[in-house]
Tab-separated table of C-alpha atoms in Angstrom:
chain	number	residue	atom	x	y	z
A	105	MET	CA	4.618	-13.587	11.523
A	106	ALA	CA	7.537	-15.983	11.174
A	107	SER	CA	11.075	-14.781	10.551
A	108	ASN	CA	12.374	-14.129	7.068
A	109	HIS	CA	15.022	-16.829	7.306
A	110	LEU	CA	14.224	-19.376	4.626
A	111	GLU	CA	15.350	-22.967	4.416
A	112	THR	CA	16.756	-24.321	1.160
A	113	ASP	CA	16.037	-27.728	-0.321
A	114	ARG	CA	17.575	-29.001	-3.536
A	115	ASN	CA	14.240	-30.423	-4.679
A	116	HIS	CA	12.005	-27.497	-3.773
A	117	GLY	CA	14.256	-24.430	-3.878
A	118	PHE	CA	13.285	-21.964	-1.180
A	119	MET	CA	10.904	-23.095	1.510
A	120	GLY	CA	9.278	-20.990	4.155
A	121	LYS	CA	9.476	-21.710	7.839
A	122	VAL	CA	6.535	-23.510	9.477
A	123	GLY	CA	5.926	-22.263	13.026
A	124	ILE	CA	3.583	-23.395	15.785
A	125	GLY	CA	1.315	-20.907	17.523
A	126	LEU	CA	-1.634	-20.946	19.888
A	127	ASN	CA	-4.888	-19.126	19.256
A	128	LEU	CA	-5.891	-17.909	22.708
A	129	GLU	CA	-9.360	-19.396	22.250
A	130	ALA	CA	-7.762	-22.333	24.072
A	131	VAL	CA	-8.071	-20.449	27.368
A	132	ARG	CA	-11.590	-19.101	26.746
A	133	THR	CA	-13.438	-21.617	28.897
A	134	SER	CA	-10.882	-21.309	31.697
A	135	HIS	CA	-11.978	-17.728	32.454
A	136	LYS	CA	-8.419	-16.414	32.379
A	137	SER	CA	-6.937	-13.126	31.228
A	138	PHE	CA	-4.916	-12.315	28.148
A	139	GLU	CA	-1.719	-12.105	30.188
A	140	TRP	CA	-2.418	-15.502	31.761
A	141	GLY	CA	-2.933	-16.989	28.307
A	142	VAL	CA	0.364	-15.583	27.032
A	143	GLU	CA	2.271	-17.114	29.944
A	144	PHE	CA	0.435	-20.410	29.488
A	145	ALA	CA	1.388	-20.600	25.799
A	146	ALA	CA	5.014	-19.790	26.580
A	147	ASP	CA	5.212	-22.426	29.300
A	148	LEU	CA	3.999	-25.083	26.842
A	149	GLY	CA	6.695	-24.077	24.369
A	150	TYR	CA	4.623	-22.329	21.718
A	151	GLU	CA	6.579	-19.849	19.603
A	152	TYR	CA	3.634	-17.702	18.490
A	153	ILE	CA	0.256	-16.616	19.797
A	154	GLU	CA	-2.856	-15.283	18.063
A	155	PRO	CA	-4.780	-13.009	20.450
A	156	MET	CA	-8.387	-11.987	19.981
A	157	VAL	CA	-9.082	-8.254	19.833
A	158	HIS	CA	-12.432	-6.520	20.112
A	159	TRP	CA	-13.965	-3.102	19.652
A	160	GLY	CA	-15.205	-1.147	22.669
A	161	ARG	CA	-15.427	-2.483	26.215
A	162	GLU	CA	-17.078	-5.491	27.814
A	163	LEU	CA	-17.288	-6.752	31.384
A	164	LEU	CA	-15.443	-10.081	31.346
A	165	SER	CA	-12.331	-8.800	29.584
A	166	GLU	CA	-12.138	-5.746	31.815
A	167	ALA	CA	-12.416	-7.980	34.882
A	168	ARG	CA	-9.653	-10.223	33.453
A	169	TYR	CA	-11.922	-13.271	33.176
A	170	PHE	CA	-11.666	-13.425	29.388
A	171	HIS	CA	-8.693	-13.463	27.037
A	172	SER	CA	-9.796	-10.879	24.454
A	173	VAL	CA	-8.138	-7.443	24.438
A	174	SER	CA	-9.988	-4.218	23.711
A	175	MET	CA	-8.607	-2.151	20.857
A	176	LEU	CA	-9.232	0.868	23.094
A	177	ASP	CA	-6.388	-0.392	25.291
A	178	ASP	CA	-2.766	0.506	24.665
A	179	PRO	CA	-1.485	-1.923	21.981
A	180	TRP	CA	1.771	-2.043	23.894
A	181	ARG	CA	-0.102	-4.098	26.493
A	182	ILE	CA	0.026	-6.931	23.962
A	183	ARG	CA	3.556	-6.171	22.780
A	184	ASP	CA	4.931	-6.067	26.332
A	185	ALA	CA	3.297	-9.345	27.379
A	186	VAL	CA	4.487	-11.151	24.276
A	187	GLU	CA	8.050	-9.891	24.554
A	188	LYS	CA	8.181	-10.638	28.280
A	189	HIS	CA	7.624	-14.318	27.563
A	190	GLY	CA	9.760	-14.552	24.425
A	191	LEU	CA	6.849	-15.094	22.052
A	192	LYS	CA	5.858	-13.589	18.707
A	193	LEU	CA	2.510	-12.632	17.238
A	194	SER	CA	1.353	-14.628	14.237
A	195	ALA	CA	-1.865	-12.631	13.749
A	196	PHE	CA	-4.821	-11.011	15.448
A	197	SER	CA	-8.169	-12.754	15.546
A	198	SER	CA	-10.245	-9.759	14.453
A	199	HIS	CA	-13.296	-11.388	12.882
A	200	SER	CA	-15.742	-8.696	11.943
A	201	GLN	CA	-18.323	-9.895	9.394
A	202	ALA	CA	-17.155	-8.361	6.124
A	203	SER	CA	-20.659	-8.610	4.655
A	204	LYS	CA	-21.740	-6.027	7.242
A	205	PRO	CA	-19.750	-2.865	6.428
A	206	GLU	CA	-21.275	-1.041	9.379
A	207	ILE	CA	-19.294	-3.436	11.577
A	208	ALA	CA	-16.351	-4.527	9.479
A	209	VAL	CA	-14.942	-1.299	8.065
A	210	GLU	CA	-14.110	0.547	11.261
A	211	TYR	CA	-13.344	-2.680	13.110
A	212	LEU	CA	-10.737	-3.799	10.562
A	213	LYS	CA	-9.246	-0.329	10.134
A	214	GLN	CA	-8.747	-0.068	13.875
A	215	ALA	CA	-7.367	-3.622	13.970
A	216	ALA	CA	-4.782	-2.652	11.338
A	217	ARG	CA	-3.668	0.372	13.312
A	218	PHE	CA	-3.635	-1.633	16.545
A	219	ALA	CA	-1.674	-4.468	14.906
A	220	THR	CA	0.940	-2.034	13.622
A	221	GLU	CA	1.796	-0.846	17.121
A	222	ALA	CA	1.428	-4.232	18.788
A	223	GLY	CA	3.580	-5.986	16.184
A	224	ALA	CA	1.087	-8.374	14.558
A	225	PRO	CA	1.599	-8.827	10.792
A	226	ILE	CA	-1.872	-10.212	9.967
A	227	ILE	CA	-5.473	-9.491	10.952
A	228	ASN	CA	-7.908	-12.350	10.341
A	229	THR	CA	-11.547	-11.973	9.366
A	230	HIS	CA	-14.319	-13.661	7.354
A	231	GLU	CA	-17.467	-12.753	5.437
A	232	GLY	CA	-20.017	-13.293	8.208
A	233	HIS	CA	-23.556	-14.608	8.393
A	234	LYS	CA	-25.979	-14.246	5.499
A	235	GLN	CA	-28.602	-11.577	5.899
A	236	PRO	CA	-32.078	-12.735	4.774
A	237	TRP	CA	-32.780	-9.578	2.741
A	238	THR	CA	-29.655	-9.483	0.528
A	239	THR	CA	-28.841	-11.378	-2.644
A	240	MET	CA	-25.546	-13.146	-3.242
A	241	GLU	CA	-24.440	-10.450	-5.670
A	242	GLU	CA	-25.253	-7.742	-3.141
A	243	ASP	CA	-23.288	-9.612	-0.492
A	244	PHE	CA	-20.176	-9.715	-2.648
A	245	VAL	CA	-20.431	-5.974	-3.213
A	246	LEU	CA	-20.636	-5.461	0.543
A	247	ILE	CA	-17.700	-7.795	1.232
A	248	ARG	CA	-15.612	-6.057	-1.431
A	249	TYR	CA	-16.413	-2.648	0.039
A	250	SER	CA	-15.334	-3.726	3.529
A	251	LEU	CA	-12.120	-5.319	2.309
A	252	MET	CA	-11.228	-2.398	0.048
A	253	GLU	CA	-11.669	0.134	2.843
A	254	ALA	CA	-9.639	-1.958	5.271
A	255	LEU	CA	-6.878	-2.758	2.792
A	256	LYS	CA	-6.275	0.928	2.093
A	257	VAL	CA	-5.284	1.205	5.758
A	258	CYS	CA	-3.433	-2.123	5.827
A	259	GLU	CA	-1.299	-1.574	2.738
A	260	ARG	CA	0.330	1.611	4.050
A	261	ARG	CA	1.279	-0.189	7.252
A	262	GLY	CA	2.434	-3.499	5.829
A	263	ILE	CA	-0.423	-5.382	7.492
A	264	LYS	CA	-2.108	-8.296	5.704
A	265	ILE	CA	-5.700	-9.458	5.939
A	266	GLY	CA	-6.171	-13.203	6.309
A	267	PHE	CA	-9.592	-14.081	4.912
A	268	GLU	CA	-10.867	-17.283	6.510
A	269	MET	CA	-13.305	-19.889	5.251
A	270	HIS	CA	-15.950	-19.837	7.929
A	271	GLN	CA	-19.471	-18.798	7.004
A	272	THR	CA	-21.904	-18.257	4.170
A	273	TYR	CA	-19.790	-18.405	1.012
A	274	SER	CA	-16.222	-19.208	1.916
A	275	LEU	CA	-16.758	-22.912	2.702
A	276	LYS	CA	-17.091	-23.644	-1.027
A	277	PRO	CA	-13.728	-23.448	-2.848
A	278	GLU	CA	-15.023	-21.614	-5.924
A	279	LEU	CA	-16.812	-19.006	-3.812
A	280	TYR	CA	-13.822	-18.691	-1.491
A	281	ASP	CA	-11.686	-17.946	-4.552
A	282	ARG	CA	-14.192	-15.281	-5.517
A	283	CYS	CA	-13.857	-13.686	-2.064
A	284	LEU	CA	-10.067	-13.630	-2.371
A	285	ASP	CA	-10.341	-12.122	-5.880
A	286	LEU	CA	-12.626	-9.254	-4.866
A	287	VAL	CA	-9.702	-6.898	-4.273
A	288	ASP	CA	-6.453	-7.021	-6.213
A	289	SER	CA	-4.021	-6.489	-3.343
A	290	PRO	CA	-0.821	-8.251	-2.217
A	291	ASN	CA	-2.041	-7.650	1.337
A	292	LEU	CA	-5.047	-9.945	1.004
A	293	GLY	CA	-4.446	-13.662	1.524
A	294	ALA	CA	-5.967	-16.844	2.860
A	295	ASN	CA	-6.246	-17.731	6.518
A	296	PHE	CA	-6.831	-21.417	5.874
A	297	ASP	CA	-8.863	-23.199	8.568
A	298	THR	CA	-8.370	-26.949	8.277
A	299	GLY	CA	-11.329	-27.836	10.485
A	300	ASN	CA	-13.802	-25.466	8.858
A	301	ALA	CA	-12.795	-26.706	5.413
A	302	TYR	CA	-13.407	-30.283	6.518
A	303	LEU	CA	-16.753	-29.597	8.188
A	304	GLY	CA	-17.891	-27.786	5.061
A	305	GLY	CA	-17.618	-31.101	3.234
A	306	GLU	CA	-14.301	-30.562	1.436
A	307	ASP	CA	-10.984	-32.405	1.643
A	308	PRO	CA	-8.857	-29.788	3.434
A	309	HIS	CA	-5.582	-31.326	2.276
A	310	GLU	CA	-6.531	-31.116	-1.410
A	311	TRP	CA	-7.980	-27.628	-0.943
A	312	LEU	CA	-4.837	-26.392	0.801
A	313	GLU	CA	-2.673	-27.840	-1.967
A	314	ARG	CA	-4.762	-26.022	-4.584
A	315	ILE	CA	-4.465	-22.563	-2.997
A	316	LYS	CA	-1.237	-22.941	-1.043
A	317	HIS	CA	0.458	-19.962	-2.699
A	318	ARG	CA	-2.289	-17.672	-1.387
A	319	VAL	CA	-2.084	-18.923	2.210
A	320	ILE	CA	-0.536	-16.548	4.756
A	321	HIS	CA	-1.747	-18.137	8.014
A	322	ILE	CA	-3.372	-21.404	9.083
A	323	HIS	CA	-5.864	-22.154	11.820
A	324	ALA	CA	-4.686	-25.596	12.865
A	325	LYS	CA	-8.034	-27.054	13.816
A	326	ASP	CA	-8.591	-30.797	14.109
A	327	ILE	CA	-12.075	-32.322	14.138
A	328	SER	CA	-12.977	-35.322	16.258
A	329	ILE	CA	-14.706	-38.329	14.725
A	330	GLU	CA	-17.735	-37.585	16.896
A	331	GLN	CA	-18.027	-33.988	15.672
A	332	SER	CA	-17.431	-35.094	12.105
A	333	ASP	CA	-20.244	-37.637	12.262
A	334	ALA	CA	-22.621	-35.114	13.806
A	335	GLU	CA	-21.856	-31.932	11.889
A	336	ARG	CA	-19.964	-32.445	8.634
A	337	GLY	CA	-21.875	-30.799	5.810
A	338	LYS	CA	-24.383	-29.312	8.253
A	339	VAL	CA	-22.576	-26.345	9.842
A	340	MET	CA	-20.731	-23.228	8.694
A	341	GLY	CA	-17.457	-23.618	10.547
A	342	THR	CA	-16.911	-24.245	14.231
A	343	ALA	CA	-15.383	-22.265	17.060
A	344	VAL	CA	-12.657	-24.717	18.059
A	345	GLY	CA	-11.650	-28.298	17.428
A	346	CYS	CA	-10.082	-31.170	19.339
A	347	ALA	CA	-6.365	-31.592	19.998
A	348	CYS	CA	-4.250	-31.754	16.843
A	349	GLY	CA	-3.481	-35.391	16.106
A	350	GLU	CA	-6.667	-36.729	17.702
A	351	GLY	CA	-9.045	-36.096	14.818
A	352	VAL	CA	-9.442	-36.401	11.072
A	353	ILE	CA	-6.687	-34.054	9.847
A	354	ASP	CA	-3.414	-35.494	8.507
A	355	TRP	CA	-0.939	-33.029	10.007
A	356	GLN	CA	2.058	-34.609	8.324
A	357	ARG	CA	0.433	-33.855	4.990
A	358	ILE	CA	-0.534	-30.319	6.038
A	359	VAL	CA	3.024	-29.549	7.115
A	360	SER	CA	4.417	-31.022	3.905
A	361	ILE	CA	2.197	-28.723	1.823
A	362	CYS	CA	3.231	-25.702	3.896
A	363	ARG	CA	6.884	-26.534	3.349
A	364	SER	CA	6.424	-26.578	-0.426
A	365	VAL	CA	5.814	-22.823	-0.668
A	366	PRO	CA	8.257	-19.917	-0.170
A	367	GLN	CA	6.221	-17.946	2.377
A	368	ASP	CA	6.506	-18.511	6.119
A	369	ILE	CA	3.328	-19.957	7.639
A	370	VAL	CA	2.284	-20.342	11.268
A	371	LEU	CA	0.010	-23.180	12.342
A	372	SER	CA	-2.154	-21.391	14.907
A	373	VAL	CA	-3.740	-24.135	17.010
A	374	GLU	CA	-7.490	-23.682	17.560
A	375	CYS	CA	-8.621	-26.001	20.322
A	376	GLY	CA	-11.009	-25.670	23.230
A	377	THR	CA	-9.159	-26.604	26.416
A	378	LEU	CA	-5.808	-26.245	28.142
A	379	ASP	CA	-4.973	-29.939	27.947
A	380	GLN	CA	-5.825	-29.982	24.231
A	381	ALA	CA	-3.359	-27.132	23.737
A	382	GLU	CA	-0.671	-29.212	25.435
A	383	ARG	CA	-1.381	-32.342	23.415
A	384	SER	CA	-1.538	-30.321	20.184
A	385	ILE	CA	1.950	-28.895	20.490
A	386	GLU	CA	3.338	-32.291	21.422
A	387	HIS	CA	1.872	-33.771	18.247
A	388	LEU	CA	2.917	-30.958	15.936
A	389	ARG	CA	6.428	-30.896	17.360
A	390	SER	CA	6.765	-34.613	16.605
A	391	ILE	CA	6.141	-33.767	12.951
A	392	LEU	CA	8.185	-30.593	12.654
């Protein structure tokens, strides 16, 4: 994640560093490889990247037309590419549907091992889609089981799990709190997604302020007015947003909240195109 060097402010005491990173989803529709995405982020001036990792093998990634990296590859593939371009890893995008232990447990355990060698401090996930045959109480048992199994591997390696608001339960603050409280572990924290929180019908700025001490990573996702009008309150998260600064999120306020806590936090930009990635860093840099 970010460095351990903390800034000091006479009004706030210790404040963590706020960094700017790029989630490699930005290159997804360009049909480019992981290595291409790393170089692209570095050329724009990003300090961090958040790669996507997956289990097994699939055609597009193997042919270098997609940015995701198989966790059957050598994790030093990621480390070498990042170091070559002077970047750092903020996290891995390792979403694996925690309510489905048959997927999540081995996926997250492997992600933790892979992250340890590659040098990523956080693996991000969420609870997943609701199955029609389970009750809410059963779902929380399943989510807890997946997180507990994964955290036993994470804790020994110093890896944290960033639990994101994205799907069935986590878009409601009280249920998101319940997800974060399922396992008592210092290695479980919030991967706060500004765009998902907004589309779920909440005020993301107020929500972030309320749980800011639990936040370990942020998906910096802005939502256009058009998407807001069409989808707010109707969807469970969204893949990517528009360029930061061109939508509904007040980034000055988000950064101010991040600076009020002691932990370092990376704003990992989640946008859909190369030009949006460029405009996002320009906007965020003007604030930082």
